[in-house]
Short mmCIF file of C-alpha atoms in Angstrom, two decimals:
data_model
loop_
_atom_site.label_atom_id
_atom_site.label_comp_id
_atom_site.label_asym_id
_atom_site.label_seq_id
_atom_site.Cartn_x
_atom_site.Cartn_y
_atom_site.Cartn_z
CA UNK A 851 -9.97 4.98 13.77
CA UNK A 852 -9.63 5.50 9.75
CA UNK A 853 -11.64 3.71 7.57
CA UNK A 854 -11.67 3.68 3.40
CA UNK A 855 -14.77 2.10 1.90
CA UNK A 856 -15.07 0.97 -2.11
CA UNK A 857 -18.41 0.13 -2.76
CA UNK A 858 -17.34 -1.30 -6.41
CA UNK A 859 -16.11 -4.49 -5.88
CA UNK A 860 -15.61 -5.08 -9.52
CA UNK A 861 -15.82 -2.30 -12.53
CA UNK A 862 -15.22 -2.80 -16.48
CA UNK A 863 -15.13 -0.10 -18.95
CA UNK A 864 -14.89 0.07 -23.03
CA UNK A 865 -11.03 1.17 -24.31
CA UNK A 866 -11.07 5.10 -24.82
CA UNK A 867 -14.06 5.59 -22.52
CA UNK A 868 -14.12 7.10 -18.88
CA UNK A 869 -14.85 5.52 -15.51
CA UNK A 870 -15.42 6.59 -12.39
CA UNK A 871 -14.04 4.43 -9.34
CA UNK A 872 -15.71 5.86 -5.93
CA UNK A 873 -14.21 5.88 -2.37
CA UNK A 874 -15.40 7.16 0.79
CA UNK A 875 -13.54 7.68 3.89
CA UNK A 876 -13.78 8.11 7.40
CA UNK A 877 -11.90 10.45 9.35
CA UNK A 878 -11.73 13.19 12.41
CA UNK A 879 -8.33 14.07 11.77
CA UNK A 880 -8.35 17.61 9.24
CA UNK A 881 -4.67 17.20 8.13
CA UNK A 882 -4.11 13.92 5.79
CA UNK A 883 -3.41 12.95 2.17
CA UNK A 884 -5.67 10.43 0.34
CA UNK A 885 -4.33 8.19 -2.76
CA UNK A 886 -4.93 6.00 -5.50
CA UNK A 887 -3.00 3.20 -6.15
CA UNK A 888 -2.82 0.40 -8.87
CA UNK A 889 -1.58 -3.11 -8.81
CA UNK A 890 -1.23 -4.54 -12.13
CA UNK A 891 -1.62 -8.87 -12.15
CA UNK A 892 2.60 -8.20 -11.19
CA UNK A 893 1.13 -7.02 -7.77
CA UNK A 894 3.81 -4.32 -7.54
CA UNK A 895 2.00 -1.24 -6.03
CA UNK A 896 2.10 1.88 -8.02
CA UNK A 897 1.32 5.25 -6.84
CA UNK A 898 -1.61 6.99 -9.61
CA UNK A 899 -2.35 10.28 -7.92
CA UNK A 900 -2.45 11.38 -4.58
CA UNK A 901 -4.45 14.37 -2.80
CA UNK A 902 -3.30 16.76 0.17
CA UNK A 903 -6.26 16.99 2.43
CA UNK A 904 -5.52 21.21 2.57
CA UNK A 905 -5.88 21.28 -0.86
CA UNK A 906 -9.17 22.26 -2.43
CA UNK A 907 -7.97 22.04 -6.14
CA UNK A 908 -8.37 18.11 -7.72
CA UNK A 909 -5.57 16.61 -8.15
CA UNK A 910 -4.82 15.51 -12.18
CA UNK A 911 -2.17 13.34 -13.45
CA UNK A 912 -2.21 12.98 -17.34
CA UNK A 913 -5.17 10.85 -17.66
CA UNK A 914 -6.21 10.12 -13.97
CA UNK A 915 -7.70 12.78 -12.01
CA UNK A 916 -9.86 13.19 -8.62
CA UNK A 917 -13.26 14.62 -7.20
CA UNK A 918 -12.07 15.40 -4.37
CA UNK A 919 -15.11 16.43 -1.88
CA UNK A 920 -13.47 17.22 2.05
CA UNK A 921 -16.97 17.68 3.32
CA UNK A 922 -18.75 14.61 1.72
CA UNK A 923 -15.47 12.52 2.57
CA UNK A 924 -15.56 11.54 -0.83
CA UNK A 925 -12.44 10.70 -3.29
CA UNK A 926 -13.48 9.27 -6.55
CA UNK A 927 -11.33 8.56 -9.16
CA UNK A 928 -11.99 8.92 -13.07
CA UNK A 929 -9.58 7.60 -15.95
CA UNK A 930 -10.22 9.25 -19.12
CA UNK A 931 -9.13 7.46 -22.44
CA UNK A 932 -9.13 4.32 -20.95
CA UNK A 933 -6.43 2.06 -22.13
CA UNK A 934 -5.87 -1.54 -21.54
CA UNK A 935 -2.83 -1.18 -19.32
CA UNK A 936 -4.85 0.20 -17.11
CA UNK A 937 -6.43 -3.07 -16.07
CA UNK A 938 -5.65 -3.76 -12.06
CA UNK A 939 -7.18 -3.64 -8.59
CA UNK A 940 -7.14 -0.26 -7.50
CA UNK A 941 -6.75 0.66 -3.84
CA UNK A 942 -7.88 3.94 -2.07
CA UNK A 943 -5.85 4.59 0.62
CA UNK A 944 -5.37 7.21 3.46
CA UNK A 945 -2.33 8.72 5.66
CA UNK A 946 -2.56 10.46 8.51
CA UNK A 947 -0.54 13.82 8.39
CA UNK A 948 -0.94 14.07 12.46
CA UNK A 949 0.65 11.32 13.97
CA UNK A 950 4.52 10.58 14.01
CA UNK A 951 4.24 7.37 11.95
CA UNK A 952 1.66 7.68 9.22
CA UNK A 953 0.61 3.89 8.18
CA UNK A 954 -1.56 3.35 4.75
CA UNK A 955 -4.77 2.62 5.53
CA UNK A 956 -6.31 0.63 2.43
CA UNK A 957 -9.67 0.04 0.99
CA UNK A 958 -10.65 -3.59 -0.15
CA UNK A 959 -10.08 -2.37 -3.93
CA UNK A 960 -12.03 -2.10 -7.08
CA UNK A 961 -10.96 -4.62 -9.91
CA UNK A 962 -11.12 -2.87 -13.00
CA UNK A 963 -11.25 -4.76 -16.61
CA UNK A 964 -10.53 -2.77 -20.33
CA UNK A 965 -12.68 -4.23 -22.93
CA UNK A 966 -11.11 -3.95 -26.03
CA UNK B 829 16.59 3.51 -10.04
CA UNK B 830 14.34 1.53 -6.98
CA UNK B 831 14.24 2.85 -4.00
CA UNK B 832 12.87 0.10 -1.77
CA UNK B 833 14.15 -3.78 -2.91
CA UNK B 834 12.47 -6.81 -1.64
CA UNK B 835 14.22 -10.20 -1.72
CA UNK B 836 13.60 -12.29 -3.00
CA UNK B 837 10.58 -11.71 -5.95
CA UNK B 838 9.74 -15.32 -5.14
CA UNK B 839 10.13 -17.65 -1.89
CA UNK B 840 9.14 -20.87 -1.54
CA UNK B 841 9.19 -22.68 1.78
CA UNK B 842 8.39 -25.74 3.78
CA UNK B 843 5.30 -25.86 6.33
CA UNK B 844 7.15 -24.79 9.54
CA UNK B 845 10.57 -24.07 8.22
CA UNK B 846 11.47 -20.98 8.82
CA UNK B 847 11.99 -18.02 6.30
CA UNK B 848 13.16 -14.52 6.06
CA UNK B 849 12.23 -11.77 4.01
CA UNK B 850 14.11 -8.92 3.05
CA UNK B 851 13.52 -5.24 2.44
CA UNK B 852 15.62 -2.51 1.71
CA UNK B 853 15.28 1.46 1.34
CA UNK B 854 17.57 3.94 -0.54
CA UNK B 855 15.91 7.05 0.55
CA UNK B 856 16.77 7.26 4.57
CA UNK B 857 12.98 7.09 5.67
CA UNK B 858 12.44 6.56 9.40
CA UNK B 859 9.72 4.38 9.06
CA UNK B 860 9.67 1.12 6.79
CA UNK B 861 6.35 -1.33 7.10
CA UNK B 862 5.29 -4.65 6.46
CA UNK B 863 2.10 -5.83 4.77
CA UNK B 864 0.82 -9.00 4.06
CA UNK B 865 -1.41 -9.53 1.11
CA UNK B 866 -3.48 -12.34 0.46
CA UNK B 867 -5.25 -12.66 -3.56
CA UNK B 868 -7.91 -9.91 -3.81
CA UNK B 869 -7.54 -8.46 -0.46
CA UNK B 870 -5.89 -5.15 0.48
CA UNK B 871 -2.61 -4.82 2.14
CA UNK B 872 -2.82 -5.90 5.91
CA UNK B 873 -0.76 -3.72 7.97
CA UNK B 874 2.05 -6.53 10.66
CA UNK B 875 4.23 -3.95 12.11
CA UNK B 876 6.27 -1.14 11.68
CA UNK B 877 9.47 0.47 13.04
CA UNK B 878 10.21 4.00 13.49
CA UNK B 879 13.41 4.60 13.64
CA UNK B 880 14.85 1.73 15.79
CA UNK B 881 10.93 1.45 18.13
CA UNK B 882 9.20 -1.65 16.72
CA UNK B 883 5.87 -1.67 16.93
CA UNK B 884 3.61 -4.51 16.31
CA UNK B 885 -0.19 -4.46 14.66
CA UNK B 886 -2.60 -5.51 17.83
CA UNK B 887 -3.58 -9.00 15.51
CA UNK B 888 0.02 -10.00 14.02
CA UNK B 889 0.44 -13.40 14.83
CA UNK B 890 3.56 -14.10 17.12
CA UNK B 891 4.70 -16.50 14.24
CA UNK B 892 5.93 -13.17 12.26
CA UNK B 893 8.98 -11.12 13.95
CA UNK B 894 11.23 -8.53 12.23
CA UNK B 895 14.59 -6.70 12.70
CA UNK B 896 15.81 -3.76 11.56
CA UNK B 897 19.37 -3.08 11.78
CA UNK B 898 20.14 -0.27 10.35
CA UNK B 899 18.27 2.69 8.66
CA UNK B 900 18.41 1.03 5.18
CA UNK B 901 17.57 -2.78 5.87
CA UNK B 902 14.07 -4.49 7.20
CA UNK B 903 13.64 -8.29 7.44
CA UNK B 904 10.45 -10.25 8.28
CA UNK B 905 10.70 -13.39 9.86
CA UNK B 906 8.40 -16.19 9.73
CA UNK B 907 9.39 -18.47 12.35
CA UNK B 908 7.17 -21.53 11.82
CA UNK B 909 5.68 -20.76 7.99
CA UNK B 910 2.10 -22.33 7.75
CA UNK B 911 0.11 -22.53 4.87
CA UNK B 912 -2.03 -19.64 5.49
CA UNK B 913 0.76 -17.51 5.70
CA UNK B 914 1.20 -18.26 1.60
CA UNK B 915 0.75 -14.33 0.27
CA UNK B 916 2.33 -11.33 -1.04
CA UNK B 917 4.41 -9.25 1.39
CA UNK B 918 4.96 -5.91 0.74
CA UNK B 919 7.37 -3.49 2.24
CA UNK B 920 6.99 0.43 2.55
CA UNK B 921 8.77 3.40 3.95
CA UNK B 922 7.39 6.35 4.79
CA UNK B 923 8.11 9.54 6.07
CA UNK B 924 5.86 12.79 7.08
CA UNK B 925 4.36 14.38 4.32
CA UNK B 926 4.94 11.54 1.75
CA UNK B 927 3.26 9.21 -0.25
CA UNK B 928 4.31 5.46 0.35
CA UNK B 929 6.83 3.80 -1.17
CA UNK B 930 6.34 0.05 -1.57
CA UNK B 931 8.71 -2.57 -3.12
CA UNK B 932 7.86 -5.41 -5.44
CA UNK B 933 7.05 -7.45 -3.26
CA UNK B 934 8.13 -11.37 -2.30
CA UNK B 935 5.14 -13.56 -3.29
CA UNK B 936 5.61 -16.61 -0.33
CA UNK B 937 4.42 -19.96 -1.33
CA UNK B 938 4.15 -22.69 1.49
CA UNK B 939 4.86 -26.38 0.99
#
């Protein structure tokens, strides 16, 4: 079975500076796509960026972009220019491109606070 | 324009009275989910349907039950609401090659 692993509980970062959320996942399937996704305090979930397993270029989106490392099973996240809307748990999540119904599979999140 | 709608936003409920939640999908995905999310956790997967086949997460409690009548609507049922069943629940569709697509969710509160 899947698994998605955040190892950062909890994160904070300075408005305007970078971070770095990490996520790790397990996996013997060779065909899936990985995502980021935020929940604001509203708890609606948003989609930030996602990443085609096949694909060996990061995904960017504006301000969000990926290390995305197949090998290592690694999917990290950065946010550049950090702003304070962009305070929220953050999920890592996984779908299986391989079976007929393709469930999320979440991480337990990484809270992340902007410090003015 | 949203593509999945959960009602309500909020639902509030008496200890074993029961309760339905609604979900609905604009963009003709087989597959719509349910979640359950309790504060600070991730999504927990209950069930899904494909198409019309239900199929029910291994730990789902038989309290929860859903229907799905037609492509577009999805309903969870709580039969006898408890108060750990207080949470967020969060519907998705999905279809091959896509990302999910959740609604807003209906925060449940228990009385």
């Amino acid at each position: 079975a899947q698994t998605v692993t955040q190892s950062q509980p909890e994160m904070s970062v300075q408005e305007a500076e970078t971070v770095t959320l990490s996520c790790t996942y397990d996996t013997s399937e060779s065909d899936y796509y990985l995502f980021w996704y935020k929940q604001p305090p509203s708890r609606q979930m948003i989609l930030v960026i996602r990443q085609e397993a096949y694909k060996q270029q990061n995904a960017t989106e504006n301000r969000f972009s990926v290390n995305f490392q197949k090998a290592a099973k690694s999917f990290s996240l950065k946010i550049s220019d950090s702003q304070l809307g962009d305070a929220a748990m953050y999920f890592c999540a996984y779908r299986s491109q391989e079976t007929s119904y393709d469930k999320v599979i979440f991480g337990p999140g990484t809270s992340l606070s902007v410090i003015p | 324009d949203a593509m999945v709608i959960q009602n309500p936003r909020y639902q509030v409920t008496q200890f074993g009275k029961p309760v339905t939640l609604s979900c609905s999908q604009t963009l003709n995905h087989n597959v719509m989910y349910w979640y359950q999310q309790k504060s600070s956790q991730a999504p927990k997967l209950l069930f899904h349907y494909y198409d019309k086949d239900f199929n029910n997460e291994a730990d789902t409690p038989d309290n929860f039950q859903s229907r799905r009548p037609n492509t577009s609507f999805c309903f969870l049922d709580i039969r006898s609401p408890g108060l750990g069943d207080a949470a967020m629940y969060l519907c998705d569709t999905g279809q091959l090659n896509t990302e999910a697509f959740f609604g807003q969710g209906t925060r449940l509160t228990v009385v």
